Tab-separated table of N, CA and C in Angstrom:
chain	number	residue	atom	x	y	z
A	17	MET	N	-25.420	46.225	-200.085
A	17	MET	CA	-25.729	47.389	-199.285
A	17	MET	C	-25.572	47.003	-197.818
A	18	HIS	N	-24.725	47.712	-197.112
A	18	HIS	CA	-24.493	47.446	-195.693
A	18	HIS	C	-24.668	48.740	-194.911
A	19	GLY	N	-25.446	48.685	-193.870
A	19	GLY	CA	-25.648	49.840	-193.010
A	19	GLY	C	-25.276	49.472	-191.585
A	20	ALA	N	-24.462	50.277	-190.953
A	20	ALA	CA	-24.066	50.000	-189.577
A	20	ALA	C	-25.291	49.991	-188.678
A	21	GLY	N	-25.480	48.902	-187.960
A	21	GLY	CA	-26.596	48.798	-187.038
A	21	GLY	C	-27.937	48.512	-187.682
A	22	ALA	N	-27.934	48.181	-188.967
A	22	ALA	CA	-29.198	47.909	-189.667
A	22	ALA	C	-29.428	46.410	-189.800
A	23	LEU	N	-30.668	46.002	-189.660
A	23	LEU	CA	-31.058	44.610	-189.853
A	23	LEU	C	-32.410	44.621	-190.548
A	24	ILE	N	-32.482	43.969	-191.689
A	24	ILE	CA	-33.728	43.919	-192.452
A	24	ILE	C	-34.199	42.476	-192.502
A	25	THR	N	-35.456	42.241	-192.147
A	25	THR	CA	-36.027	40.898	-192.193
A	25	THR	C	-37.316	40.921	-193.001
A	26	PHE	N	-37.689	39.754	-193.467
A	26	PHE	CA	-38.907	39.623	-194.256
A	26	PHE	C	-39.743	38.477	-193.704
A	27	ALA	N	-41.052	38.583	-193.842
A	27	ALA	CA	-41.969	37.563	-193.350
A	27	ALA	C	-42.125	36.404	-194.324
A	28	CYS	N	-41.599	36.550	-195.534
A	28	CYS	CA	-41.742	35.488	-196.529
A	28	CYS	C	-40.624	35.595	-197.559
A	29	ALA	N	-40.577	34.652	-198.459
A	29	ALA	CA	-39.560	34.626	-199.506
A	29	ALA	C	-39.849	35.690	-200.562
A	30	PRO	N	-38.825	36.105	-201.310
A	30	PRO	CA	-39.044	37.086	-202.375
A	30	PRO	C	-40.088	36.604	-203.383
A	31	GLY	N	-40.975	37.497	-203.770
A	31	GLY	CA	-42.003	37.170	-204.748
A	31	GLY	C	-43.212	36.438	-204.187
A	32	ILE	N	-43.226	36.196	-202.889
A	32	ILE	CA	-44.325	35.481	-202.231
A	32	ILE	C	-45.014	36.442	-201.258
A	33	ALA	N	-46.326	36.411	-201.218
A	33	ALA	CA	-47.079	37.250	-200.285
A	33	ALA	C	-47.254	36.529	-198.954
A	34	ALA	N	-47.117	37.257	-197.858
A	34	ALA	CA	-47.354	36.702	-196.526
A	34	ALA	C	-48.843	36.838	-196.224
A	35	ILE	N	-49.576	35.766	-196.399
A	35	ILE	CA	-51.014	35.768	-196.126
A	35	ILE	C	-51.212	35.035	-194.808
A	36	ASP	N	-51.285	35.801	-193.732
A	36	ASP	CA	-51.336	35.172	-192.419
A	36	ASP	C	-52.448	35.741	-191.546
A	37	ILE	N	-53.497	36.225	-192.164
A	37	ILE	CA	-54.640	36.752	-191.416
A	37	ILE	C	-55.788	35.747	-191.497
A	38	PRO	N	-56.178	35.165	-190.360
A	38	PRO	CA	-57.301	34.222	-190.376
A	38	PRO	C	-58.578	34.884	-190.900
A	39	ALA	N	-59.375	34.138	-191.612
A	39	ALA	CA	-60.628	34.657	-192.183
A	39	ALA	C	-61.517	35.228	-191.085
A	40	GLY	N	-62.043	36.418	-191.319
A	40	GLY	CA	-62.962	37.037	-190.375
A	40	GLY	C	-62.303	37.746	-189.212
A	41	GLN	N	-60.971	37.769	-189.168
A	41	GLN	CA	-60.273	38.421	-188.067
A	41	GLN	C	-59.409	39.555	-188.599
A	42	VAL	N	-59.205	40.560	-187.770
A	42	VAL	CA	-58.307	41.662	-188.119
A	42	VAL	C	-57.318	41.815	-186.959
A	43	PRO	N	-56.243	41.016	-186.966
A	43	PRO	CA	-55.273	41.107	-185.871
A	43	PRO	C	-54.457	42.393	-185.961
A	44	ARG	N	-53.894	42.776	-184.845
A	44	ARG	CA	-53.070	43.993	-184.823
A	44	ARG	C	-51.808	43.806	-185.660
A	45	ASN	N	-51.209	42.624	-185.599
A	45	ASN	CA	-49.983	42.326	-186.337
A	45	ASN	C	-50.133	41.001	-187.070
A	46	GLY	N	-49.298	40.787	-188.071
A	46	GLY	CA	-49.247	39.502	-188.756
A	46	GLY	C	-48.519	38.481	-187.893
A	47	LEU	N	-48.460	37.239	-188.352
A	47	LEU	CA	-47.826	36.173	-187.574
A	47	LEU	C	-46.343	36.425	-187.335
A	48	PHE	N	-45.637	36.892	-188.356
A	48	PHE	CA	-44.206	37.167	-188.200
A	48	PHE	C	-43.974	38.151	-187.057
A	49	THR	N	-44.686	39.256	-187.073
A	49	THR	CA	-44.525	40.280	-186.041
A	49	THR	C	-44.996	39.781	-184.687
A	50	LYS	N	-46.069	39.015	-184.661
A	50	LYS	CA	-46.583	38.458	-183.403
A	50	LYS	C	-45.505	37.654	-182.684
A	51	TYR	N	-44.862	36.741	-183.395
A	51	TYR	CA	-43.852	35.892	-182.765
A	51	TYR	C	-42.535	36.622	-182.549
A	52	LEU	N	-42.194	37.556	-183.415
A	52	LEU	CA	-40.999	38.367	-183.189
A	52	LEU	C	-41.144	39.150	-181.888
A	53	LEU	N	-42.291	39.789	-181.690
A	53	LEU	CA	-42.522	40.554	-180.466
A	53	LEU	C	-42.498	39.662	-179.229
A	54	ARG	N	-42.954	38.447	-179.361
A	54	ARG	CA	-42.949	37.515	-178.233
A	54	ARG	C	-41.517	37.168	-177.823
A	55	HIS	N	-40.641	36.945	-178.796
A	55	HIS	CA	-39.283	36.493	-178.494
A	55	HIS	C	-38.276	37.621	-178.337
A	56	ILE	N	-38.577	38.787	-178.853
A	56	ILE	CA	-37.636	39.904	-178.762
A	56	ILE	C	-37.550	40.436	-177.328
A	57	LYS	N	-38.489	40.060	-176.488
A	57	LYS	CA	-38.494	40.499	-175.088
A	57	LYS	C	-37.477	39.755	-174.235
A	58	THR	N	-36.893	38.678	-174.755
A	58	THR	CA	-35.927	37.886	-174.004
A	58	THR	C	-34.670	38.718	-173.750
A	59	PRO	N	-34.308	38.964	-172.487
A	59	PRO	CA	-33.134	39.783	-172.183
A	59	PRO	C	-31.834	39.146	-172.686
A	60	ASN	N	-30.914	39.974	-173.116
A	60	ASN	CA	-29.565	39.566	-173.527
A	60	ASN	C	-29.540	38.548	-174.659
A	61	GLU	N	-30.550	38.531	-175.483
A	61	GLU	CA	-30.607	37.604	-176.624
A	61	GLU	C	-30.286	38.386	-177.895
A	62	ASP	N	-29.335	37.889	-178.670
A	62	ASP	CA	-28.940	38.536	-179.922
A	62	ASP	C	-30.065	38.366	-180.945
A	63	ILE	N	-30.472	39.456	-181.578
A	63	ILE	CA	-31.584	39.409	-182.530
A	63	ILE	C	-31.296	38.439	-183.667
A	64	ARG	N	-30.037	38.304	-184.047
A	64	ARG	CA	-29.691	37.365	-185.126
A	64	ARG	C	-29.960	35.924	-184.705
A	65	MET	N	-29.771	35.628	-183.427
A	65	MET	CA	-30.065	34.284	-182.921
A	65	MET	C	-31.575	34.049	-182.882
A	66	ILE	N	-32.332	35.045	-182.488
A	66	ILE	CA	-33.790	34.920	-182.449
A	66	ILE	C	-34.327	34.627	-183.846
A	67	LEU	N	-33.813	35.330	-184.839
A	67	LEU	CA	-34.311	35.179	-186.207
A	67	LEU	C	-33.821	33.915	-186.892
A	68	SER	N	-32.771	33.287	-186.380
A	68	SER	CA	-32.222	32.101	-187.048
A	68	SER	C	-32.883	30.804	-186.609
A	69	VAL	N	-33.728	30.854	-185.612
A	69	VAL	CA	-34.378	29.628	-185.114
A	69	VAL	C	-35.459	29.187	-186.054
């Protein structure tokens, strides 16, 4: 399945749950989203390069 301009990412491997919430805390985003948002702000950076690091 290919969609023009579409990019799908996952926080973990297939069949595995992303458990990234510290005990007793309710963060706004999980770890994947936290770091994606931090690095996606970099100007002129290709999203594929950000995700491949």
